[in-house]
Tab-separated table of C-alpha atoms and ligand atoms in Angstrom:
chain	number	residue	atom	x	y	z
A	79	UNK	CA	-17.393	24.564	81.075
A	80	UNK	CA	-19.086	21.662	82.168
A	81	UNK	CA	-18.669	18.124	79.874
A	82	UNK	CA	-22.155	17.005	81.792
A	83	UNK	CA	-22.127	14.026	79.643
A	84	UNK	CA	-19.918	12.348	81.423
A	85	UNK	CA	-20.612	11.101	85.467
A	86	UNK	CA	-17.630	11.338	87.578
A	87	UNK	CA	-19.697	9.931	90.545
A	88	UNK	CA	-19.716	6.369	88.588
A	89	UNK	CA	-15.986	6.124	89.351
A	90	UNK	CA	-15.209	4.130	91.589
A	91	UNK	CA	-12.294	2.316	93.880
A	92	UNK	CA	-12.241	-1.374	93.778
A	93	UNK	CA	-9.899	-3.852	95.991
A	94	UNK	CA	-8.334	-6.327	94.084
A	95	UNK	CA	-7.170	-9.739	94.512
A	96	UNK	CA	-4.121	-11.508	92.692
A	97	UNK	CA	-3.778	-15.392	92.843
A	98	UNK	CA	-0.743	-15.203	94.430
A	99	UNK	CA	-0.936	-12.426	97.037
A	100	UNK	CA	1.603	-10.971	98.300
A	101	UNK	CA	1.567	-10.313	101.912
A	102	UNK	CA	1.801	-6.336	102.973
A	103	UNK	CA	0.816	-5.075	99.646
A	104	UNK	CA	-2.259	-3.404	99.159
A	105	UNK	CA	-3.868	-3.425	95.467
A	106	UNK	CA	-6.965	-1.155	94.204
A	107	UNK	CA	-7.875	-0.765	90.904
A	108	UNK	CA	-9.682	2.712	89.803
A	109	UNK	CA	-12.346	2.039	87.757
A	110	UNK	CA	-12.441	4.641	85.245
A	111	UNK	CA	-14.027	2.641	82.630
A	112	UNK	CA	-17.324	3.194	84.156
A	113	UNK	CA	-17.525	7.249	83.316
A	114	UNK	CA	-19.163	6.825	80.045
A	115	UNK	CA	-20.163	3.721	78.065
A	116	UNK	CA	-17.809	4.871	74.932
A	117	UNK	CA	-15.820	7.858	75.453
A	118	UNK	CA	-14.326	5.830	78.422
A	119	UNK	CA	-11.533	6.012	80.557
A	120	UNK	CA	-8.747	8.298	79.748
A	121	UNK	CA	-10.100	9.550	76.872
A	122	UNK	CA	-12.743	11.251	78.937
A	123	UNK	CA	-9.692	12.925	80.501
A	124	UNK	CA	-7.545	13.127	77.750
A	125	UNK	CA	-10.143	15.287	75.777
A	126	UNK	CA	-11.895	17.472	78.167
A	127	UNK	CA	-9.674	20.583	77.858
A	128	UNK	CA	-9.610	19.932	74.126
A	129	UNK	CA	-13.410	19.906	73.532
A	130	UNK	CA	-13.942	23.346	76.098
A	131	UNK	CA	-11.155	25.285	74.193
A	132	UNK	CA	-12.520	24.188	70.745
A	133	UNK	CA	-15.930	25.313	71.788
A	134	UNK	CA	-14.597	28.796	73.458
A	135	UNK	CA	-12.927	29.361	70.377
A	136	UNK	CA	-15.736	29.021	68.158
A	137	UNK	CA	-14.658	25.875	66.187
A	138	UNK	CA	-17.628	23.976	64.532
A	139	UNK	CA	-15.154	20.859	63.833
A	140	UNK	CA	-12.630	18.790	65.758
A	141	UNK	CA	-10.385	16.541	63.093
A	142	UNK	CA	-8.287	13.822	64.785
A	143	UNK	CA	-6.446	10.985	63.954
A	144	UNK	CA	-6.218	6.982	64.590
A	145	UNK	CA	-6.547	3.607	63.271
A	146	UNK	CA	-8.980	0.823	62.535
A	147	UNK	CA	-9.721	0.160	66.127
A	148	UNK	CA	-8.648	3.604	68.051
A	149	UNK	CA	-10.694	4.171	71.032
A	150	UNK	CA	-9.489	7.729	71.046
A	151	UNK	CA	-11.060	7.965	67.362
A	152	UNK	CA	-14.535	6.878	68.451
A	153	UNK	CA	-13.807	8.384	71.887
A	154	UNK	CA	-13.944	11.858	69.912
A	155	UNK	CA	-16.896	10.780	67.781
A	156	UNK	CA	-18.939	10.403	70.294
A	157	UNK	CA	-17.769	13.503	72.512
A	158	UNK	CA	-18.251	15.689	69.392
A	159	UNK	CA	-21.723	14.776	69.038
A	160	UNK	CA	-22.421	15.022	73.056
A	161	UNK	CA	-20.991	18.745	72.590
A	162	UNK	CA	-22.773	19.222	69.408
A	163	UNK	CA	-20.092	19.570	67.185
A	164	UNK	CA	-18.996	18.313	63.801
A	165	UNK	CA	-16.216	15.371	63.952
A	166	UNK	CA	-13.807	14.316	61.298
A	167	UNK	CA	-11.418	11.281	61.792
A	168	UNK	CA	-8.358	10.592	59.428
A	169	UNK	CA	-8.454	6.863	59.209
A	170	UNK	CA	-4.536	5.246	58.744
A	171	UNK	CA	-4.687	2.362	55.619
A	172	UNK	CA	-7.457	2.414	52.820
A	173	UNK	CA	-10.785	1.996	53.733
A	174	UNK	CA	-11.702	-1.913	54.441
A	175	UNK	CA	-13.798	-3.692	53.154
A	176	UNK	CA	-15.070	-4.802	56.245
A	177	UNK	CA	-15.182	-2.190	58.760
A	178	UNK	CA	-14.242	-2.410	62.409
A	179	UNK	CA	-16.970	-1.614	65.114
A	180	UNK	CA	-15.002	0.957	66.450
A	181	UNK	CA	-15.159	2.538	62.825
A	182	UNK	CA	-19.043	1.406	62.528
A	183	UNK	CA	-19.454	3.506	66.153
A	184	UNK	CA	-17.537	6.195	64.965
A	185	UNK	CA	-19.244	6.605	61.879
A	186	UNK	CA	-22.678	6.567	63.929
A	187	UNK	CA	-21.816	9.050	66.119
A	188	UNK	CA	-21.748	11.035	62.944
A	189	UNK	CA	-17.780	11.012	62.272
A	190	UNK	CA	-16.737	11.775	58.927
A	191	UNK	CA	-14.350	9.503	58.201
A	192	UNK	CA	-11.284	9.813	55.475
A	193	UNK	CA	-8.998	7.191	54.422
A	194	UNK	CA	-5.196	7.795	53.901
A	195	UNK	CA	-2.603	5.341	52.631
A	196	UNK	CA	-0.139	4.101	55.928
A	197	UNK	CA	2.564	5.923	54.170
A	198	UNK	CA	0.460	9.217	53.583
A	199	UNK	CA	-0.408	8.930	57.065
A	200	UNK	CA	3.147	9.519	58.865
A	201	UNK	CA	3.164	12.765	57.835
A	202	UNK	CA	0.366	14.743	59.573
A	203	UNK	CA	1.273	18.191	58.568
A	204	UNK	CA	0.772	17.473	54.930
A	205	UNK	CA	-2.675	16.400	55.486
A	206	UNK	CA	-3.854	19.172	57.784
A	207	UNK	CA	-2.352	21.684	55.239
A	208	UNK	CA	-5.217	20.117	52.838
A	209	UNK	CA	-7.842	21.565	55.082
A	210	UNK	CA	-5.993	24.880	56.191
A	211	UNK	CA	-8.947	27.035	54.570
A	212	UNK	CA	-10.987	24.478	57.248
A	213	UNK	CA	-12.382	25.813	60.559
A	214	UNK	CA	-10.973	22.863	62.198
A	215	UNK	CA	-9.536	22.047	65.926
A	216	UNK	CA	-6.809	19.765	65.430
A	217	UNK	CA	-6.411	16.724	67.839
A	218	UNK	CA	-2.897	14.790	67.890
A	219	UNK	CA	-3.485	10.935	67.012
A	220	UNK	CA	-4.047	9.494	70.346
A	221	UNK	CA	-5.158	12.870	71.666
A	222	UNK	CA	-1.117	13.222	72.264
A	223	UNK	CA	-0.793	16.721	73.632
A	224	UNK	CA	0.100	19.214	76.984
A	225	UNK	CA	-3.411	19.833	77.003
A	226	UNK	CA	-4.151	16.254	77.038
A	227	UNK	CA	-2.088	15.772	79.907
A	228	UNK	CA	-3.458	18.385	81.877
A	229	UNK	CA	-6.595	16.990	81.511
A	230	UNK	CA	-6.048	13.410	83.067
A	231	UNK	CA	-4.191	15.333	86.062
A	232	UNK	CA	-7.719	15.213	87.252
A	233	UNK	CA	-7.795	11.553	87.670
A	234	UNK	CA	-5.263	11.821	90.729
A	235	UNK	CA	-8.028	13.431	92.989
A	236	UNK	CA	-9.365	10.025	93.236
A	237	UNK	CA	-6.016	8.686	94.973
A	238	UNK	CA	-5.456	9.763	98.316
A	239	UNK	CA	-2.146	10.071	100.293
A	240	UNK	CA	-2.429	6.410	101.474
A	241	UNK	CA	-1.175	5.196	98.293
A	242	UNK	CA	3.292	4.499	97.646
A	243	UNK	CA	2.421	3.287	93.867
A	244	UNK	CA	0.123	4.635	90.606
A	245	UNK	CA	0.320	2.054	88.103
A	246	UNK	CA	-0.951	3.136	84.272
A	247	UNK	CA	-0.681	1.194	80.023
A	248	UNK	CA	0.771	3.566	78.133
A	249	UNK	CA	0.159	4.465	74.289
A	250	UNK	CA	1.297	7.848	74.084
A	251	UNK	CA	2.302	8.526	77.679
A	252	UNK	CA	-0.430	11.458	77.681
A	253	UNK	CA	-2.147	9.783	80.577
A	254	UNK	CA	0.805	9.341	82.522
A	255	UNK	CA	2.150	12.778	82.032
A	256	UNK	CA	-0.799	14.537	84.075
A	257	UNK	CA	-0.364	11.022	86.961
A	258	UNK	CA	2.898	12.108	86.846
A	259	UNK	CA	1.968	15.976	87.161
A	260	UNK	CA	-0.675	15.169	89.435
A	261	UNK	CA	0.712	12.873	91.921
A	262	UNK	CA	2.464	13.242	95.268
A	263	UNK	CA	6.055	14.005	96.082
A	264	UNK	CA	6.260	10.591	97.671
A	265	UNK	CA	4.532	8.559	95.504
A	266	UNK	CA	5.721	6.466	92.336
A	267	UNK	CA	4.203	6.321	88.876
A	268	UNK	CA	4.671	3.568	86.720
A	269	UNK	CA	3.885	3.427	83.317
A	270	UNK	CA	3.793	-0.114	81.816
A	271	UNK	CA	4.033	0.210	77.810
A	272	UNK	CA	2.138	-2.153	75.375
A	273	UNK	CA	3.862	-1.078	72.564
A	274	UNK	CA	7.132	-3.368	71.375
A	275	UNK	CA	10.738	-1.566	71.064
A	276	UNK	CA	8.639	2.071	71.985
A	277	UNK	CA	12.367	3.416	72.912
A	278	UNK	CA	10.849	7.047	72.727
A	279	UNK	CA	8.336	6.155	74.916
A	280	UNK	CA	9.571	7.570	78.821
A	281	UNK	CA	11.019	11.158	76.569
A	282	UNK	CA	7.894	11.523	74.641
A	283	UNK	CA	5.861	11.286	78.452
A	284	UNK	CA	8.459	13.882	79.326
A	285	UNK	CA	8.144	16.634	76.969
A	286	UNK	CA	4.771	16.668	77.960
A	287	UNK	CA	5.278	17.680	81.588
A	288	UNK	CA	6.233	21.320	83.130
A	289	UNK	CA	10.319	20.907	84.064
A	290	UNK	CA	9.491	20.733	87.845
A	291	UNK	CA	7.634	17.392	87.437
A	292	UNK	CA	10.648	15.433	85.999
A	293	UNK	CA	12.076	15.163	89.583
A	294	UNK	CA	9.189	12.922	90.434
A	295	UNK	CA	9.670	9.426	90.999
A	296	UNK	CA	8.510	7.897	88.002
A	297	UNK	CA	9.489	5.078	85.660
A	298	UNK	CA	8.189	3.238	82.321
A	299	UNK	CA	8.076	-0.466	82.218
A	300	UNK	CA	8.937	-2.775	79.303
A	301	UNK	CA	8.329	-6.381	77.851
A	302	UNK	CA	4.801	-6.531	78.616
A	303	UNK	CA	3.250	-5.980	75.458
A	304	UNK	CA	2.500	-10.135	74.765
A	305	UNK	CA	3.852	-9.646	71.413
A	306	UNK	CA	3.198	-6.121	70.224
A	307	UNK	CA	0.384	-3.486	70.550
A	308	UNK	CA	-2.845	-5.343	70.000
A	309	UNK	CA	-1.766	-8.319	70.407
A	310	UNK	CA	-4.116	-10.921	72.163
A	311	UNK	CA	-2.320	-14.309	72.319
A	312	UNK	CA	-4.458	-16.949	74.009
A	313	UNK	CA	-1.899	-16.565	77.361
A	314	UNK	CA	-3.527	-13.363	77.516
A	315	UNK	CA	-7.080	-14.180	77.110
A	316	UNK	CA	-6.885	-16.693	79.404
A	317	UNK	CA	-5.402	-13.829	81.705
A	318	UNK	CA	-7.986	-11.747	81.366
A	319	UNK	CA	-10.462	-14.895	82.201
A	320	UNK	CA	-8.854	-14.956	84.841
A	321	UNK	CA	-8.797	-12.103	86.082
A	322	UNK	CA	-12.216	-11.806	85.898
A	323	UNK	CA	-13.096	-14.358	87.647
A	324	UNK	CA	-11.219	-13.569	90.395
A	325	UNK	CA	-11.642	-10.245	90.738
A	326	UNK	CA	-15.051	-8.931	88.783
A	327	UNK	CA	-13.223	-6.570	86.882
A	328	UNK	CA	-13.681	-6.823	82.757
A	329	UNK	CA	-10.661	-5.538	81.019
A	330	UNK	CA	-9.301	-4.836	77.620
A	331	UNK	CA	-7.494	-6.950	75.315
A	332	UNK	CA	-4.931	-3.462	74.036
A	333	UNK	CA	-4.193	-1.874	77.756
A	334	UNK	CA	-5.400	-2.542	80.980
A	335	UNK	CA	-5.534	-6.574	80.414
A	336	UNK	CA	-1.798	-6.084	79.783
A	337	UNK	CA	-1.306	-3.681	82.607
A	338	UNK	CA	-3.278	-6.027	85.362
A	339	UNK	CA	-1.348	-8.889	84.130
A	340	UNK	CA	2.186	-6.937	84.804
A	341	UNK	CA	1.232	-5.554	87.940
A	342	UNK	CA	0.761	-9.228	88.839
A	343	UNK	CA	4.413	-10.297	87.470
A	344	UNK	CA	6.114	-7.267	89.388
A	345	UNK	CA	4.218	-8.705	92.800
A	346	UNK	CA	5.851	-12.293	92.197
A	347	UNK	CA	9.078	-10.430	91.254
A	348	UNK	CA	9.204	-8.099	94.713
A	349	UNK	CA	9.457	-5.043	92.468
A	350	UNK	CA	7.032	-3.487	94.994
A	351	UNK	CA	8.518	-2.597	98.909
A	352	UNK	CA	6.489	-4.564	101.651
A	353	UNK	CA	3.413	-2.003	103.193
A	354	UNK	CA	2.900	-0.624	99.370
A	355	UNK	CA	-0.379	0.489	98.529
A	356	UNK	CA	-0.944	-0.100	94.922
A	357	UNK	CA	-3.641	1.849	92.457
A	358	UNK	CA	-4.022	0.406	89.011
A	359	UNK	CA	-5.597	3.018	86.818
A	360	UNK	CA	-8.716	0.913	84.596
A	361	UNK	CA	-8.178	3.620	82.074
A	362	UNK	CA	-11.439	1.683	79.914
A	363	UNK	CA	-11.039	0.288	76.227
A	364	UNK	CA	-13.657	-1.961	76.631
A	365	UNK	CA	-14.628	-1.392	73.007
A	366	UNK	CA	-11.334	-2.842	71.689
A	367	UNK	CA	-12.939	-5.923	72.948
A	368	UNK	CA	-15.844	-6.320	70.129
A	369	UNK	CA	-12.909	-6.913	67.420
A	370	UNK	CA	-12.652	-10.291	69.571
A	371	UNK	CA	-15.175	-13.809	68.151
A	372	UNK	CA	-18.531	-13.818	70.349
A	373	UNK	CA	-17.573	-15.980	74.068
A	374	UNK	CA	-14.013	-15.136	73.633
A	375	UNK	CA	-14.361	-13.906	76.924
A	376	UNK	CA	-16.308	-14.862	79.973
A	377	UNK	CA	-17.859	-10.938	80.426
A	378	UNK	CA	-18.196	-8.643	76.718
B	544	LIG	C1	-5.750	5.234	74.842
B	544	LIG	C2	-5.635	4.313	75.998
B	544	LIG	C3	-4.472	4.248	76.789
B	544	LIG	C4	-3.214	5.000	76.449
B	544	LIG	O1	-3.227	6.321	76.895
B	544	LIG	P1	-2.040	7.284	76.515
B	544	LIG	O2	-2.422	8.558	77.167
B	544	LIG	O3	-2.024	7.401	75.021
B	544	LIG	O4	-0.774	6.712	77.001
B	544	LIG	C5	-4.488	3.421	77.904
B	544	LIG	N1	-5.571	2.666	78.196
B	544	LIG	C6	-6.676	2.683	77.443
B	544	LIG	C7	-7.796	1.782	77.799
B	544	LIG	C8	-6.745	3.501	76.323
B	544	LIG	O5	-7.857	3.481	75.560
């Protein structure tokens, strides 16, 4: 099936500069972001197996999961209605009073959305077992799933042979499951988590991959989460100023902000060998970014 809504030939490969370059070591960014305005990035990838089987199958709904300010939550939304399909998104905490725009979005892509308590939330089973009579297509929260990860494999035809290193954020590790699946026998994939004490993390990336993949070289990268997932301290704004600046490249306050910035500490470190050619995956999120005070930033 073809997800025509989203352009594949907008994707493109951009060099990038750090402050303090590193002799030898080539570093590209892949600019995912630009596939679709909102269902951007990995979630493009993350959900296109999920959408064709629910539409094979004859569903008329996909349900999902998320919080406040998910982009896999308005991701879906807005997939849904490009497929024509109902959406339904289980919201974690009560409703606000003040709604996110990531909720706003969602809800005006037509997402119905429902309201748990944090507590009710952690257990997933109990809520889908309210809407078993339901003709509904079931999405993990964060679109955390095999199928998931098969679906972002496709983001490694964009990285040729030439490249020693694929650099990823991880939430779930669903995206770097299929880099992992997808890459090369001599290449590298590094995740770089922006969650805080995620000790799960590199076994949850694992279970999603077929047994011959976890010979790859791969690894998952702590302590750059700048205080926890979300969190946007002014070092990091400031980073992401930066960054921009320097390179042209807008990027988000949750992932790829946090991602850019540790790619730049591992340079200064000599984590990377000398001759390394480096991809950074821009796995989008802008829309995180409209949670942030008008001029935050120098792009948005
Ligand atoms: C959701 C998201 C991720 C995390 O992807 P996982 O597959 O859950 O690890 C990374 N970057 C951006 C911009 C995202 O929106």
């Amino acid at each position: 099936m073809q997800l025509d809504f989203a352009d594949k030939h907008k994707v493109f490969i951009q060099k990038i500069q750090f402050s303090d370059a590193v002799n030898g070591i080539k570093t590209n960014i892949l600019r995912l972001d630009n596939i679709h305005p909102i269902i951007s990035g990995n979630k493009f990838f993350k959900l296109q197996l999920h959408l064709a089987k629910a539409l094979q199958d004859g569903y008329n709904t996909i349900a999902t999961f998320g919080g406040a300010f998910s982009n896999h939550i308005v991701a879906s939304a807005c997939a849904c209605k490009e497929i024509g399909i109902e959406s339904i998104g289980i919201i974690r905490g009560e409703e606000p009073e003040s709604k996110s725009e990531t909720l706003i979005a969602a809800a005006d892509y037509g997402m119905k959305l429902i309201y748990v308590s944090r507590e009710d939330f952690k257990n997933k089973d109990s809520i889908k077992n309210k809407f078993k009579d339901e003709n509904y297509y079931w999405i993990n929260e964060g679109g955390y799933s095999v199928l998931g990860a098969e679906g972002t494999k496709d983001i490694c035809s964009w990285i040729d042979e030439s490249y020693t290193d694929i650099v990823c954020a991880i939430g779930t590790g669903t995206m770097m499951a299929g880099l992992v699946a997808g890459s090369m026998q001599h290449q590298r994939v590094i995740g770089i988590s922006v969650l805080k004490g995620a000790t799960t993390l590199k076994r949850d990336m694992e279970v999603l991959l077929p047994p011959s993949d976890l010979q790859k070289n791969y690894e998952v990268i702590d302590g750059y989460h700048f205080g926890g997932y979300a969190k946007h301290p002014k070092e990091l704004i400031d980073w992401m100023n930066l960054f921009y600046e320097q390179n042209n490249v807008p990027t988000d306050i949750v992932y790829t902000a946090k991602l850019c910035y540790a790619v730049k500490d591992l340079l200064l470190k000599g984590y990377f060998n000398h001759n390394s050619k480096i991809m950074l995956i821009h796995s989008g999120g802008l829309q995180g970014n409209l949670s942030l005070k008008p001029k935050t930033l120098l792009f948005n």
